[in-house]
Amino acid sequence: ISQHKWSQFPKNELKRTEKKKKQKETYNKDRKRQRK
């Protein structure tokens, strides 16, 4: 996403996106761990 678009992004929406990203990363890590 371009810098311009990010500046138009509401703060809470940005936070939500960050949270989702973190949750997905954690989820993926857990999946990998379980596979071992």
PDB file of C-alpha atoms in Angstrom:
ATOM      1  CA  ILE A   1       0.000   0.000   0.000  1.00  0.00           C
ATOM      2  CA  SER A   2       1.282   3.424  -0.876  1.00  0.00           C
ATOM      3  CA  GLN A   3       2.218   5.933   1.797  1.00  0.00           C
ATOM      4  CA  HIS A   4      -0.548   8.236   0.600  1.00  0.00           C
ATOM      5  CA  LYS A   5      -3.237   5.657   1.195  1.00  0.00           C
ATOM      6  CA  TRP A   6      -1.931   4.918   4.673  1.00  0.00           C
ATOM      7  CA  SER A   7      -2.243   8.565   5.690  1.00  0.00           C
ATOM      8  CA  GLN A   8      -5.938   8.466   4.755  1.00  0.00           C
ATOM      9  CA  PHE A   9      -6.415   5.336   6.856  1.00  0.00           C
ATOM     10  CA  PRO A  10      -8.260   5.967  10.133  1.00  0.00           C
ATOM     11  CA  LYS A  11      -6.095   5.299  13.187  1.00  0.00           C
ATOM     12  CA  ASN A  12      -8.370   2.663  14.669  1.00  0.00           C
ATOM     13  CA  GLU A  13      -8.594   0.888  11.330  1.00  0.00           C
ATOM     14  CA  LEU A  14      -4.808   0.849  11.173  1.00  0.00           C
ATOM     15  CA  LYS A  15      -4.648  -0.591  14.675  1.00  0.00           C
ATOM     16  CA  ARG A  16      -7.136  -3.285  13.724  1.00  0.00           C
ATOM     17  CA  THR A  17      -5.083  -4.205  10.662  1.00  0.00           C
ATOM     18  CA  GLU A  18      -1.935  -4.417  12.781  1.00  0.00           C
ATOM     19  CA  LYS A  19      -3.728  -6.587  15.296  1.00  0.00           C
ATOM     20  CA  LYS A  20      -4.964  -8.918  12.550  1.00  0.00           C
ATOM     21  CA  LYS A  21      -1.468  -9.158  11.115  1.00  0.00           C
ATOM     22  CA  LYS A  22      -0.029 -10.038  14.519  1.00  0.00           C
ATOM     23  CA  GLN A  23      -2.745 -12.611  15.110  1.00  0.00           C
ATOM     24  CA  LYS A  24      -2.045 -14.191  11.738  1.00  0.00           C
ATOM     25  CA  GLU A  25       1.698 -14.346  12.427  1.00  0.00           C
ATOM     26  CA  THR A  26       1.071 -15.925  15.811  1.00  0.00           C
ATOM     27  CA  TYR A  27      -1.366 -18.348  14.220  1.00  0.00           C
ATOM     28  CA  ASN A  28       1.146 -19.344  11.556  1.00  0.00           C
ATOM     29  CA  LYS A  29       3.853 -19.827  14.171  1.00  0.00           C
ATOM     30  CA  ASP A  30       1.547 -22.088  16.163  1.00  0.00           C
ATOM     31  CA  ARG A  31       0.723 -24.101  13.056  1.00  0.00           C
ATOM     32  CA  LYS A  32       4.408 -24.627  12.334  1.00  0.00           C
ATOM     33  CA  ARG A  33       5.072 -25.594  15.923  1.00  0.00           C
ATOM     34  CA  GLN A  34       2.270 -28.155  15.891  1.00  0.00           C
ATOM     35  CA  ARG A  35       3.527 -29.742  12.695  1.00  0.00           C
ATOM     36  CA  LYS A  36       6.915 -30.635  14.207  1.00  0.00           C
TER      37      LYS A  36
END
